[in-house]
Coordinates of N, CA, C and O in Angstrom, one line a residue:
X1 N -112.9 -25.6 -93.6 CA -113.5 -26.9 -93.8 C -113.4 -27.8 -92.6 O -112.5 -27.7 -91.7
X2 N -114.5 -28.6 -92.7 CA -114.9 -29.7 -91.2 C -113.1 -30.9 -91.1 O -112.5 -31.5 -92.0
X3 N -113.1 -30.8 -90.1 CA -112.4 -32.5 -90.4 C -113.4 -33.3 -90.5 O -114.5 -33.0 -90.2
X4 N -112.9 -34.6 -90.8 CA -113.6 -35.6 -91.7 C -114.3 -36.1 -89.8 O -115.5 -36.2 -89.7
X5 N -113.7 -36.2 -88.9 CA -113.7 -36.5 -87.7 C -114.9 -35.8 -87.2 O -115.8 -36.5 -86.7
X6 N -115.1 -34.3 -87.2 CA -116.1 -33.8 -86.5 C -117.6 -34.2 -87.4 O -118.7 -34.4 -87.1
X7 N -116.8 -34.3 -88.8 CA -118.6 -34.3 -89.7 C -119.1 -35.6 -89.1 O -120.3 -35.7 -88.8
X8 N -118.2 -36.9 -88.8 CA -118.8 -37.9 -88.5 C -119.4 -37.7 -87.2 O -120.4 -38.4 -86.9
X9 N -119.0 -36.8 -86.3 CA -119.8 -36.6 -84.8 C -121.0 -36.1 -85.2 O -121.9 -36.5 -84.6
X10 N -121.1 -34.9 -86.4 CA -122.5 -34.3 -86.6 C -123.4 -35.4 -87.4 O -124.6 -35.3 -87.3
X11 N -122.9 -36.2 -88.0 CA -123.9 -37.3 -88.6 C -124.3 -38.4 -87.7 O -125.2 -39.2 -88.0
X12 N -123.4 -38.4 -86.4 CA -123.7 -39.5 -85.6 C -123.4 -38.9 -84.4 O -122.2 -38.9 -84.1
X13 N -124.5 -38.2 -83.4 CA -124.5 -38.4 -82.1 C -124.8 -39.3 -81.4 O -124.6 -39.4 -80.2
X14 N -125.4 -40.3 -82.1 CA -125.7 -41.7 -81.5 C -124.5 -42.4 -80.8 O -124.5 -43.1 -79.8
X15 N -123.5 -42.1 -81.5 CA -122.1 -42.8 -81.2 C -121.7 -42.7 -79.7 O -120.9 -43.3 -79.0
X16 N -122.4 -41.6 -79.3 CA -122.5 -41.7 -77.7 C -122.9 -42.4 -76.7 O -122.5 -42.1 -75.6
X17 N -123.9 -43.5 -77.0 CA -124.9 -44.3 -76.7 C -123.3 -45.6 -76.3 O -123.2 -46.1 -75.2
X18 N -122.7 -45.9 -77.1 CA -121.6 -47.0 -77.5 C -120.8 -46.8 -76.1 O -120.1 -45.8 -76.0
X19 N -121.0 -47.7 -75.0 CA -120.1 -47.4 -73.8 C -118.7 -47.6 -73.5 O -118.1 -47.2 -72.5
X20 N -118.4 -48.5 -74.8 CA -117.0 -49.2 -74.8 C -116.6 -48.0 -75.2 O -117.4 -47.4 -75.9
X21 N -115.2 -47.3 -74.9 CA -114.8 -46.6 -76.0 C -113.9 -46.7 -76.6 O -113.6 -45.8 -77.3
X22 N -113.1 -47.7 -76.7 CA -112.8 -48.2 -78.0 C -113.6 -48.4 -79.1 O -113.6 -47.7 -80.2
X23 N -114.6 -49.6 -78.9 CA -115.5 -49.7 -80.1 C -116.3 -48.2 -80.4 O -116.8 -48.0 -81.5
X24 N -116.4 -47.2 -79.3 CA -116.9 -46.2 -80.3 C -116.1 -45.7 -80.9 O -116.7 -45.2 -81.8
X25 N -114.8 -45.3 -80.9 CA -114.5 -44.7 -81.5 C -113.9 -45.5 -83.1 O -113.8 -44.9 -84.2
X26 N -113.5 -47.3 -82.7 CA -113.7 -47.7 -83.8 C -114.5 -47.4 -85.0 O -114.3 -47.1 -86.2
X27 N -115.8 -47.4 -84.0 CA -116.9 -47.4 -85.1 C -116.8 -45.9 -85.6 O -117.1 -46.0 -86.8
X28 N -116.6 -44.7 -85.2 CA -116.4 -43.6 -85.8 C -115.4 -43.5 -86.8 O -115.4 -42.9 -87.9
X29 N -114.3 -44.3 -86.3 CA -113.3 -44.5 -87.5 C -113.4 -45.3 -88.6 O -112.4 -45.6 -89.3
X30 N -114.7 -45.9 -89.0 CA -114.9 -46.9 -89.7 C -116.3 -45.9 -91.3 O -116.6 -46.3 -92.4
X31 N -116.6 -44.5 -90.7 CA -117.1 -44.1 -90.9 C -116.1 -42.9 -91.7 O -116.4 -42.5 -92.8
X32 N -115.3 -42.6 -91.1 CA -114.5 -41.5 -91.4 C -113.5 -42.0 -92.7 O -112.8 -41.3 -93.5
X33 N -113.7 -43.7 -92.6 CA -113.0 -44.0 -93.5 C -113.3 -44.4 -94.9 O -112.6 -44.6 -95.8
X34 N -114.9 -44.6 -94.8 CA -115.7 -44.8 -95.9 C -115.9 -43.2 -96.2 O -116.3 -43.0 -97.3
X35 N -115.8 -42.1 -95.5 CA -115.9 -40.9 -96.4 C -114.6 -40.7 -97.1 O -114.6 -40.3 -98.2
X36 N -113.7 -40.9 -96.6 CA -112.5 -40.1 -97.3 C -112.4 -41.4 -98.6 O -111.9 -41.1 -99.7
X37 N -112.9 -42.5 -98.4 CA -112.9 -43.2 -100.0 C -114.1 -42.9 -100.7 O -114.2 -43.2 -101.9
X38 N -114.9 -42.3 -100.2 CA -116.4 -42.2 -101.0 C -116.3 -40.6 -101.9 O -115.6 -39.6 -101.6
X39 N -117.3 -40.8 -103.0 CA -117.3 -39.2 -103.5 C -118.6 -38.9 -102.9 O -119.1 -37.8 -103.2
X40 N -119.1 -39.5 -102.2 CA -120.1 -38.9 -101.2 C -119.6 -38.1 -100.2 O -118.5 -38.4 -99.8
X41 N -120.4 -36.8 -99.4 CA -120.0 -36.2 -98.4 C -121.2 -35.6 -97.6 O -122.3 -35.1 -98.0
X42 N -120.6 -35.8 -96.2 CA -122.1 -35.4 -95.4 C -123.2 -34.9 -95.8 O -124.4 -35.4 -95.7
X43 N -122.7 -33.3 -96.4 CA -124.3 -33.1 -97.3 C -124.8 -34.0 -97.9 O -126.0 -34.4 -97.7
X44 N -123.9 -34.7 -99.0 CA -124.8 -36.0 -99.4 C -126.1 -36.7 -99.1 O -127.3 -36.8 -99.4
X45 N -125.0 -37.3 -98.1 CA -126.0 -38.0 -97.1 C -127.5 -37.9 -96.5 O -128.4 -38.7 -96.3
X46 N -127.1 -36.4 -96.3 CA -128.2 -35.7 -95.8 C -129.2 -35.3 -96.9 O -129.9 -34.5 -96.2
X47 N -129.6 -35.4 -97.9 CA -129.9 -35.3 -99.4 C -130.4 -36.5 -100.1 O -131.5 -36.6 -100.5
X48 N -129.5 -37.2 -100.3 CA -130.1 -38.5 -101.4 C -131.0 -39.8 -100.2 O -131.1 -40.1 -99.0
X49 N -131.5 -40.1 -101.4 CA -132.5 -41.1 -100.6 C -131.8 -42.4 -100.2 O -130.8 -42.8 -100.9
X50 N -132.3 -43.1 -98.9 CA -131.7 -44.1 -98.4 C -131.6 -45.4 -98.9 O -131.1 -46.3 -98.2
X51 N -132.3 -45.5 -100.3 CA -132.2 -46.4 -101.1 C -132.5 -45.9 -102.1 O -133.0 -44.7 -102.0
X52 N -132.1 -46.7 -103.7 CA -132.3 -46.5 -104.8 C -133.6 -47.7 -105.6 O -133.6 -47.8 -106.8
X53 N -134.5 -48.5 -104.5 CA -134.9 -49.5 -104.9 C -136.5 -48.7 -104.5 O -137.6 -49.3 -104.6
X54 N -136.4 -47.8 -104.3 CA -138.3 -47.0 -104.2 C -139.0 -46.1 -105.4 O -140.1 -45.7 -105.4
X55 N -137.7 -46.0 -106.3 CA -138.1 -45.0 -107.6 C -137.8 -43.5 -107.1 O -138.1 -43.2 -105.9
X56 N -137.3 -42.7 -107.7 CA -137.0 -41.4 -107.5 C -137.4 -40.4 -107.0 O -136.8 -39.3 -106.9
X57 N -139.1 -40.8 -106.6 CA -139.7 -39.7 -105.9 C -139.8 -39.6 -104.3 O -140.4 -38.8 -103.7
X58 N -138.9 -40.9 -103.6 CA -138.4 -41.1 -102.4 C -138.1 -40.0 -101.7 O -137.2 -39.3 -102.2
X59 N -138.8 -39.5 -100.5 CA -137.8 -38.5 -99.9 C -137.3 -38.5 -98.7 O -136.5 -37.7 -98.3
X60 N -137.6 -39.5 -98.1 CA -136.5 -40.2 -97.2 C -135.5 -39.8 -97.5 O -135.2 -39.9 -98.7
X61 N -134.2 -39.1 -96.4 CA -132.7 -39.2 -96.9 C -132.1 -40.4 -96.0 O -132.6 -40.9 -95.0
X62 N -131.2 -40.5 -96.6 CA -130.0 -42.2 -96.4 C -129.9 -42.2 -94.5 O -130.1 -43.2 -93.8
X63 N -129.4 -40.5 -93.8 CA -129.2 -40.0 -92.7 C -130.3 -40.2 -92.0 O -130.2 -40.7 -90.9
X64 N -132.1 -39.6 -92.6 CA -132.7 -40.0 -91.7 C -133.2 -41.7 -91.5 O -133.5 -42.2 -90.4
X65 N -133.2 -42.2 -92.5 CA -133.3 -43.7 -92.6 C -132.5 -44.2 -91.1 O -132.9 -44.5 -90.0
X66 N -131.0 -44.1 -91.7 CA -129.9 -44.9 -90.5 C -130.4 -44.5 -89.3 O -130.7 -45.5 -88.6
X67 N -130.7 -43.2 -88.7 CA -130.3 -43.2 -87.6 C -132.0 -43.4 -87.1 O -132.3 -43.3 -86.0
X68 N -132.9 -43.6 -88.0 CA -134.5 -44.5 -87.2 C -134.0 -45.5 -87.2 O -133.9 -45.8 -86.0
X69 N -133.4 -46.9 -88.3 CA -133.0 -47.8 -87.7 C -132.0 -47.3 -86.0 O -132.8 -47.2 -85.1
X70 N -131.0 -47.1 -85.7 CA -130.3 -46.9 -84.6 C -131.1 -46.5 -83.9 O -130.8 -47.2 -82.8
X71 N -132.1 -45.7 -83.6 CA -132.9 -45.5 -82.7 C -133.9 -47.0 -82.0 O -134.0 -47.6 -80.9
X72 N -134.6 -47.1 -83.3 CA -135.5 -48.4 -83.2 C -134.7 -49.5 -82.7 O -135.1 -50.1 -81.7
X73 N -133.6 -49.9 -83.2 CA -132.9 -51.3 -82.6 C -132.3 -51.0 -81.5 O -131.6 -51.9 -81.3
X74 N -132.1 -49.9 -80.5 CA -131.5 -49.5 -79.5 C -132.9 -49.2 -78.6 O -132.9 -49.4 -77.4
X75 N -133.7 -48.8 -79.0 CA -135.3 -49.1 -77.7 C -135.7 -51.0 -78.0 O -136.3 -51.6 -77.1
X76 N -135.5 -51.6 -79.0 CA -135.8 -52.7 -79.4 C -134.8 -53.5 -78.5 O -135.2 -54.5 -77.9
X77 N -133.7 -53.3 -78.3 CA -132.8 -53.9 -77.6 C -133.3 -53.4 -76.5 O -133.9 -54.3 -75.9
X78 N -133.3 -52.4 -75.8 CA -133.4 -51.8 -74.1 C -134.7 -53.1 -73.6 O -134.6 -53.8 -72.7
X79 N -135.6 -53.0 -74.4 CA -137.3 -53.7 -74.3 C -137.0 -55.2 -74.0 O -137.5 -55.9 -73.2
X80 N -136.0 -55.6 -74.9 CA -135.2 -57.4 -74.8 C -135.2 -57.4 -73.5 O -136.1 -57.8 -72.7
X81 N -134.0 -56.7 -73.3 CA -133.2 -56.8 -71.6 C -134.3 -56.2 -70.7 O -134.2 -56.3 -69.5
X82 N -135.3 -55.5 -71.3 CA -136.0 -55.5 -70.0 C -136.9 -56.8 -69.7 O -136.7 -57.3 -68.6
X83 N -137.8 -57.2 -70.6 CA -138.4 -58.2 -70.7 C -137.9 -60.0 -70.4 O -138.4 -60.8 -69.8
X84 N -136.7 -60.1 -71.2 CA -136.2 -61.3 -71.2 C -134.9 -61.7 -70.5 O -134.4 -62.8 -70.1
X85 N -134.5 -60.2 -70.4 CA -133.1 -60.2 -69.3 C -131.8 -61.6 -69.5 O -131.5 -61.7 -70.7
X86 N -131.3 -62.4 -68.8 CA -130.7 -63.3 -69.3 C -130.9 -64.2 -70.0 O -130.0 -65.0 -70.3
X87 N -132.0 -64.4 -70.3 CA -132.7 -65.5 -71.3 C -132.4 -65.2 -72.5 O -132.7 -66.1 -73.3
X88 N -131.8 -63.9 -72.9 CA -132.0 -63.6 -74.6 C -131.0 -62.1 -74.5 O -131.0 -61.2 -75.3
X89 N -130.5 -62.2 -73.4 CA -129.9 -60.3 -73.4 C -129.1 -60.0 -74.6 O -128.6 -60.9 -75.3
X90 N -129.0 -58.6 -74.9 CA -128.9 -58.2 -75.9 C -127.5 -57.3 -75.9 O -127.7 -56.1 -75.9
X91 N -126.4 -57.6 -75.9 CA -125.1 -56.3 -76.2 C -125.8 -54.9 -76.9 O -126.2 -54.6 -78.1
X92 N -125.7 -54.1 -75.5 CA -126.2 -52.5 -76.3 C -125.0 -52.3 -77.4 O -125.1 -52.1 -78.6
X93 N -124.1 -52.5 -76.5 CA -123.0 -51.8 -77.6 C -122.8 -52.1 -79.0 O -122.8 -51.3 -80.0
X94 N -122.7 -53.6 -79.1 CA -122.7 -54.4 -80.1 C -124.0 -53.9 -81.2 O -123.9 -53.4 -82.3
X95 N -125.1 -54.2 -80.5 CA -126.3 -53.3 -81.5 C -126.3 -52.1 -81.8 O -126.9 -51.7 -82.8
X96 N -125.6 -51.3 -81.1 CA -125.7 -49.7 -81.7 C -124.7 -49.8 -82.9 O -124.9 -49.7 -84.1
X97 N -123.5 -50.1 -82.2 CA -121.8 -50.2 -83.3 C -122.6 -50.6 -84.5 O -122.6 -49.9 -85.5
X98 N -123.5 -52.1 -84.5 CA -123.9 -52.6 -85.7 C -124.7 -52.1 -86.5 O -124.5 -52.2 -87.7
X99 N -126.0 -51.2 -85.8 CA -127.0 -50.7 -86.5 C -126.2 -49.3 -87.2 O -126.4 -49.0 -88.4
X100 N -125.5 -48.5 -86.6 CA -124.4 -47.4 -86.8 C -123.8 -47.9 -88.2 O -124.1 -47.2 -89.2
X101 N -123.1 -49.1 -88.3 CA -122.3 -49.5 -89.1 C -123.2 -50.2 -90.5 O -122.8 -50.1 -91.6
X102 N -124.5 -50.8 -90.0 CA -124.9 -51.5 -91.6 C -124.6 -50.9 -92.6 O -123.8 -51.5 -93.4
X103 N -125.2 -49.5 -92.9 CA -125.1 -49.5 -94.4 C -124.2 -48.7 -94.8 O -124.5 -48.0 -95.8
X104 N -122.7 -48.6 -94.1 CA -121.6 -47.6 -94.8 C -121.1 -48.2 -95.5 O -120.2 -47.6 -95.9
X105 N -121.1 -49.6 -96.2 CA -120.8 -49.8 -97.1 C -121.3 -48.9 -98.6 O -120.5 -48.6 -99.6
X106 N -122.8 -48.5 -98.3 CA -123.1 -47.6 -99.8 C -122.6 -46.2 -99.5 O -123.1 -45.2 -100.0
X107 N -121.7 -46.1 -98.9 CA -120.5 -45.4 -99.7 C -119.5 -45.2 -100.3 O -118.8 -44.2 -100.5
X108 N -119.4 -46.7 -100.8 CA -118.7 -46.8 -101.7 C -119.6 -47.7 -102.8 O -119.3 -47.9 -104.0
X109 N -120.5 -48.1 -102.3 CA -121.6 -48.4 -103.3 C -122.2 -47.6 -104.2 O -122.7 -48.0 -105.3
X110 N -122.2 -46.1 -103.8 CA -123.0 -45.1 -104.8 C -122.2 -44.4 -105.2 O -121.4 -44.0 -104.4
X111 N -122.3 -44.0 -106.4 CA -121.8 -42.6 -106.9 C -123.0 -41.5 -107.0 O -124.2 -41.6 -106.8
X112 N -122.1 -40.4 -107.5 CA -123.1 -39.4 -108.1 C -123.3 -39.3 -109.4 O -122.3 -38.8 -110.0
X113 N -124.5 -39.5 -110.3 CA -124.4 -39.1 -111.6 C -124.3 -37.4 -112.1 O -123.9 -36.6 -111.3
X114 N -124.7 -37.1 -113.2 CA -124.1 -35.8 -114.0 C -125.2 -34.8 -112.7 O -125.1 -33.7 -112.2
X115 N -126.2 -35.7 -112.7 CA -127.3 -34.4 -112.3 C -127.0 -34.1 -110.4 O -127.3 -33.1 -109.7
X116 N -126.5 -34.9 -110.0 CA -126.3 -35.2 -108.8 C -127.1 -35.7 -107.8 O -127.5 -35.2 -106.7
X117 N -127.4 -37.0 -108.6 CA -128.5 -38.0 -107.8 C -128.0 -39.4 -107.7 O -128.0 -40.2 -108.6
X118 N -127.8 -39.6 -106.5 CA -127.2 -41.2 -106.1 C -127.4 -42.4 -107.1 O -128.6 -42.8 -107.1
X119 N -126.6 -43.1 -107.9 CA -127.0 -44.6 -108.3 C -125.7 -45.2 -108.0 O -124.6 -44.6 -107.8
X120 N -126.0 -46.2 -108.0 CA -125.0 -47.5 -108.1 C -123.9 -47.9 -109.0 O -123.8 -48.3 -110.1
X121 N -123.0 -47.5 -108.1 CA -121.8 -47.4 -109.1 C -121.2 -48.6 -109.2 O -121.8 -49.5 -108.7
X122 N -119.6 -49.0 -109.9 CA -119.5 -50.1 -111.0 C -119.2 -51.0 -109.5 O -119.6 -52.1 -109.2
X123 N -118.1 -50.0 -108.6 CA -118.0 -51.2 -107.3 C -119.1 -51.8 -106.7 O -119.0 -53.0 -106.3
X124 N -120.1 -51.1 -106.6 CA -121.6 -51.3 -105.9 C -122.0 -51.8 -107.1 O -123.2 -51.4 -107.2
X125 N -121.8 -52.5 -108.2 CA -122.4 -53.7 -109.0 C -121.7 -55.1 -108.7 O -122.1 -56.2 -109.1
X126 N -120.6 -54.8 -108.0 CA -119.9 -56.1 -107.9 C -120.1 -56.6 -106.7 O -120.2 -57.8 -106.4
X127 N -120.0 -55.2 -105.8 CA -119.8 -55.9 -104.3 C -121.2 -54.8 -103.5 O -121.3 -53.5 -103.7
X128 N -122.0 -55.6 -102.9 CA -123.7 -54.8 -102.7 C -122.3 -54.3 -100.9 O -121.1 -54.5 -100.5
X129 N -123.6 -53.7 -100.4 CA -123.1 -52.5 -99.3 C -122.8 -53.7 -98.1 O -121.8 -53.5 -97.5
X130 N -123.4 -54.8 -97.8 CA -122.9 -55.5 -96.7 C -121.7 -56.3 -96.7 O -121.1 -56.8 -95.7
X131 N -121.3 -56.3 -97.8 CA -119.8 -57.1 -98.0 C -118.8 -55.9 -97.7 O -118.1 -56.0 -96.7
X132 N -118.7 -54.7 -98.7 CA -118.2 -53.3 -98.5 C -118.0 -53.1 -97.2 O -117.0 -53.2 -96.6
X133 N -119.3 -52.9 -96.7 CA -119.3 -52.7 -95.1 C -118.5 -53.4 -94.1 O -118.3 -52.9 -93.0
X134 N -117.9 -54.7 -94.5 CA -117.7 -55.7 -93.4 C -116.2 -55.2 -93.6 O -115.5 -54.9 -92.6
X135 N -115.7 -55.2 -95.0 CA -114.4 -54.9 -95.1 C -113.6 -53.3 -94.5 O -112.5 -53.0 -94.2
X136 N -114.9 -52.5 -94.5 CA -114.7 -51.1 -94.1 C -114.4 -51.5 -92.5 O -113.3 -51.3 -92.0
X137 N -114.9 -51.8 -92.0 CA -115.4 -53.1 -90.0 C -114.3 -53.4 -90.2 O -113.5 -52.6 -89.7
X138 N -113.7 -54.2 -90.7 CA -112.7 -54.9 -90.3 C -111.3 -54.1 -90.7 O -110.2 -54.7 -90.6
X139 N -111.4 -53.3 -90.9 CA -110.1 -52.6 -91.6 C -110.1 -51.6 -90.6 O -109.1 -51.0 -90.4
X140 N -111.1 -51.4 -89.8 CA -110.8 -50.6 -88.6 C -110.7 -51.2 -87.4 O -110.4 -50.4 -86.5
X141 N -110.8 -52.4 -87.0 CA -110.4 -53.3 -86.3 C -112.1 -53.5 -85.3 O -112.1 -53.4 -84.1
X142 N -113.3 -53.7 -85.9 CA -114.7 -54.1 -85.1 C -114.4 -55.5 -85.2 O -113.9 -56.2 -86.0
X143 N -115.1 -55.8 -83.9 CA -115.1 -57.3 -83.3 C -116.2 -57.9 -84.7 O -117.1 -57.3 -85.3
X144 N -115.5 -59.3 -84.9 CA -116.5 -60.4 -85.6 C -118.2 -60.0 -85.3 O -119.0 -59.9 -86.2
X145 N -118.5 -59.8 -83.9 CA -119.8 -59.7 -83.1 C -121.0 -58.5 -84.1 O -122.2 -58.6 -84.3
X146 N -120.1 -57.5 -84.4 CA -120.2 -56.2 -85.2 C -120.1 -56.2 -86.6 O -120.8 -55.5 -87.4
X147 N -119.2 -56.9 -86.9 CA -118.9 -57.3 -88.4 C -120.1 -58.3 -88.9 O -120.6 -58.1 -90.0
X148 N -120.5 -59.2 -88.0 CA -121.5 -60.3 -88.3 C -122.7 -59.4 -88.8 O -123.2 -59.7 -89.9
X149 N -123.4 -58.2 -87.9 CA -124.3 -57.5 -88.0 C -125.0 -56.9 -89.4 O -126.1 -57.0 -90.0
X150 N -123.4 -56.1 -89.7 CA -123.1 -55.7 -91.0 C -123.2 -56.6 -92.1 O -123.6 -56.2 -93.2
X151 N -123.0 -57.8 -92.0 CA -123.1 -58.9 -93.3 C -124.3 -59.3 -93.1 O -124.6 -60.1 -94.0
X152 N -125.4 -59.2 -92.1 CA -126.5 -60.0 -91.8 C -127.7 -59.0 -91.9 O -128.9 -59.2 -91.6
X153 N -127.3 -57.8 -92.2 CA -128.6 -56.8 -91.8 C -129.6 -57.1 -93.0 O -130.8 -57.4 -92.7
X154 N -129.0 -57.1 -94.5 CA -129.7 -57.3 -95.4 C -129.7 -58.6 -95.9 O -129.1 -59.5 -95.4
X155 N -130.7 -58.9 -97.5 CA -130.8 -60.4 -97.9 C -130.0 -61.1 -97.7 O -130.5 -62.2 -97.9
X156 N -128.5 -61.1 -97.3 CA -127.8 -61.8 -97.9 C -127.4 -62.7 -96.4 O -126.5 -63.5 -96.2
X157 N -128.1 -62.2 -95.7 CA -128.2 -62.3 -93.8 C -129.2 -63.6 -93.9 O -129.1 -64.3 -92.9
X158 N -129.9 -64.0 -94.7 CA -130.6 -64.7 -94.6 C -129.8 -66.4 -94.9 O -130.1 -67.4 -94.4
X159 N -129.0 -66.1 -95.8 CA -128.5 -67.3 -95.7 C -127.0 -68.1 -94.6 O -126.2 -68.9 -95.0
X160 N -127.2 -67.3 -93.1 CA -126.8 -67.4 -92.3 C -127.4 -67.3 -90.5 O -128.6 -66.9 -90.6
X161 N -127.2 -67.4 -89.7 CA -127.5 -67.5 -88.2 C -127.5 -66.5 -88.1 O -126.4 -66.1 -88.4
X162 N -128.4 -65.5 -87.7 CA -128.3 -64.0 -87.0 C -128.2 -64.5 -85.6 O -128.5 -65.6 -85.1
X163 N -127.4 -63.2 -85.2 CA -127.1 -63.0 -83.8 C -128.5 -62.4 -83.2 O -129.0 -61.5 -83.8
X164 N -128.9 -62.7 -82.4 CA -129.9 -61.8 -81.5 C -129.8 -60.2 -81.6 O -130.8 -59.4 -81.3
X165 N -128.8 -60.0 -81.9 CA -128.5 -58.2 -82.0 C -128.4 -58.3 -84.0 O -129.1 -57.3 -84.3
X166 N -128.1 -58.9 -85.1 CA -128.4 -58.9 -86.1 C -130.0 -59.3 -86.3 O -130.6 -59.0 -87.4
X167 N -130.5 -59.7 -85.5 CA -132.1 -59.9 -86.0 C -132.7 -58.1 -85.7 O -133.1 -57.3 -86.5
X168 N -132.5 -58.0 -84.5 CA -132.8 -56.3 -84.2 C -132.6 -55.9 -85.5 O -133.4 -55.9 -86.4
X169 N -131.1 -55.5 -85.6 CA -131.3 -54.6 -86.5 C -131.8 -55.0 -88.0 O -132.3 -54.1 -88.8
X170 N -131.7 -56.2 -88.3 CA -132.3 -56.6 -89.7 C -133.6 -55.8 -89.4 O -134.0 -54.9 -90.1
X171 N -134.4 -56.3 -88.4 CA -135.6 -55.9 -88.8 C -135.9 -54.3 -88.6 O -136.7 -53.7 -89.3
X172 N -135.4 -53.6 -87.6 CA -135.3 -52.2 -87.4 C -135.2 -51.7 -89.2 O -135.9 -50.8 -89.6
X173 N -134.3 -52.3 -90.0 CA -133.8 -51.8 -90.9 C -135.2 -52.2 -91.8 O -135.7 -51.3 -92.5
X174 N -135.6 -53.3 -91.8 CA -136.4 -53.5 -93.0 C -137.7 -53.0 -92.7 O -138.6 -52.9 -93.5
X175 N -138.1 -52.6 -91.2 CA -139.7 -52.1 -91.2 C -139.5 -50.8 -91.7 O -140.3 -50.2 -92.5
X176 N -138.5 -50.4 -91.3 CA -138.5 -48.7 -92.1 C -137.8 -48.7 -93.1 O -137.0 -47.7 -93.4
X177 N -137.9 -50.0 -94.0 CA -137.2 -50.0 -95.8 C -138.8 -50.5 -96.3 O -139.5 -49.7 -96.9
X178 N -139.3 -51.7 -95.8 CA -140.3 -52.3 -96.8 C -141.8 -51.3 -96.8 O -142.6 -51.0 -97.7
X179 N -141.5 -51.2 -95.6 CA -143.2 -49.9 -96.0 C -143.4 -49.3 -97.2 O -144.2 -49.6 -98.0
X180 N -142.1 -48.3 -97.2 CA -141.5 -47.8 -98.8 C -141.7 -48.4 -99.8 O -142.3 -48.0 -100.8
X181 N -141.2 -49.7 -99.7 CA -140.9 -50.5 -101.3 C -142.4 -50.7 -101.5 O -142.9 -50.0 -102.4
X182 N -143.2 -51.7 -100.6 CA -144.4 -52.3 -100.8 C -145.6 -51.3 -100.4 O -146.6 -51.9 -99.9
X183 N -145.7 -50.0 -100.5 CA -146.8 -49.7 -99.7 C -148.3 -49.3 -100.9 O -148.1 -49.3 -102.1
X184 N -149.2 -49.0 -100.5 CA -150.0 -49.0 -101.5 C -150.6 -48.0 -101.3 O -150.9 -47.4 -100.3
X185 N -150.8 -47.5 -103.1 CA -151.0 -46.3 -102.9 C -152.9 -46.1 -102.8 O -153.4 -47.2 -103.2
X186 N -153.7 -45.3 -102.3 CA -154.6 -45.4 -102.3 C -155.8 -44.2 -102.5 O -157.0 -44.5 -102.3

């Protein structure tokens, strides 16, 4: 069997992108630590859909979702600093760690039911994935900068200041959520 350590390398080679290495490997450790509390496991991941808010015939998995956001908000960031450079520069690190980090909170947000299909379990009724998430962040020691990201990617982001690197990723995250939700069928 994998250690919990290598599965997180095969679910995230992105983590290489992260120049600091402390915060990467924070951020690996933040990951490793939402699996060993989750009854989710890499296969999972790789399997259930990246949300439960599109109806069940979704086939998007949760793995390919995260890592087009992390892609998108890490060319979205490079394009900033190329364009706007000190007027608006953008922490690569901080954007990746953050976009890496949004939604491990729904692993402790979802369970599996009888048939073995992701819903929303009783913790993920109390506490949605960006709260989960910040506490998972901060229990591995990510900077406020990183933690902000995670509390700001989704709605609940809206009733606070995004950082320049939480706007990235909110939106990285919602062009390739809302298509899904809103798109029409034709």
């Amino acid at each position: 069997m994998q250690t919990i350590k290598k599965q997180v390398l095969e679910l995230w080679p992105e983590l290489e992108w992260i120049q600091d290495e402390k915060l990467r490997l924070d951020t690996a450790r933040v990951w490793e630590t939402a699996l060993e509390k989750s009854v989710l496991g890499p296969e999972d991941l790789n399997r259930i859909p990246f949300t439960l808010l599109c109806g069940p015939d979704l086939k998007v998995t949760f793995m390919q979702h995260k890592r087009a956001v992390v892609h998108i908000a890490r060319e979205s960031g490079m394009k900033m600093n190329e364009f706007f450079g000190e007027e608006l520069p953008v922490n690569m690190d901080v954007l990746i760690s953050g976009a890496i980090l949004a939604d491990v909170g729904k692993l402790l947000e979802y369970v599996l039911d009888e048939h073995g299909q992701a819903v929303q379990g009783r913790y993920g009724q109390y506490l949605r994935h960006p709260f989960s998430g910040v506490s998972l962040a901060e229990s591995c020691g990510i900077p406020a900068e990183v933690c902000h990201i995670v509390a700001a990617h989704a709605g609940e982001g809206e009733l606070v200041r995004r950082s320049t690197e939480a706007y990235i990723v909110h939106h990285a995250d919602f062009m390739t959520f809302l298509p899904f939700k809103q798109r029409s069928r034709v």
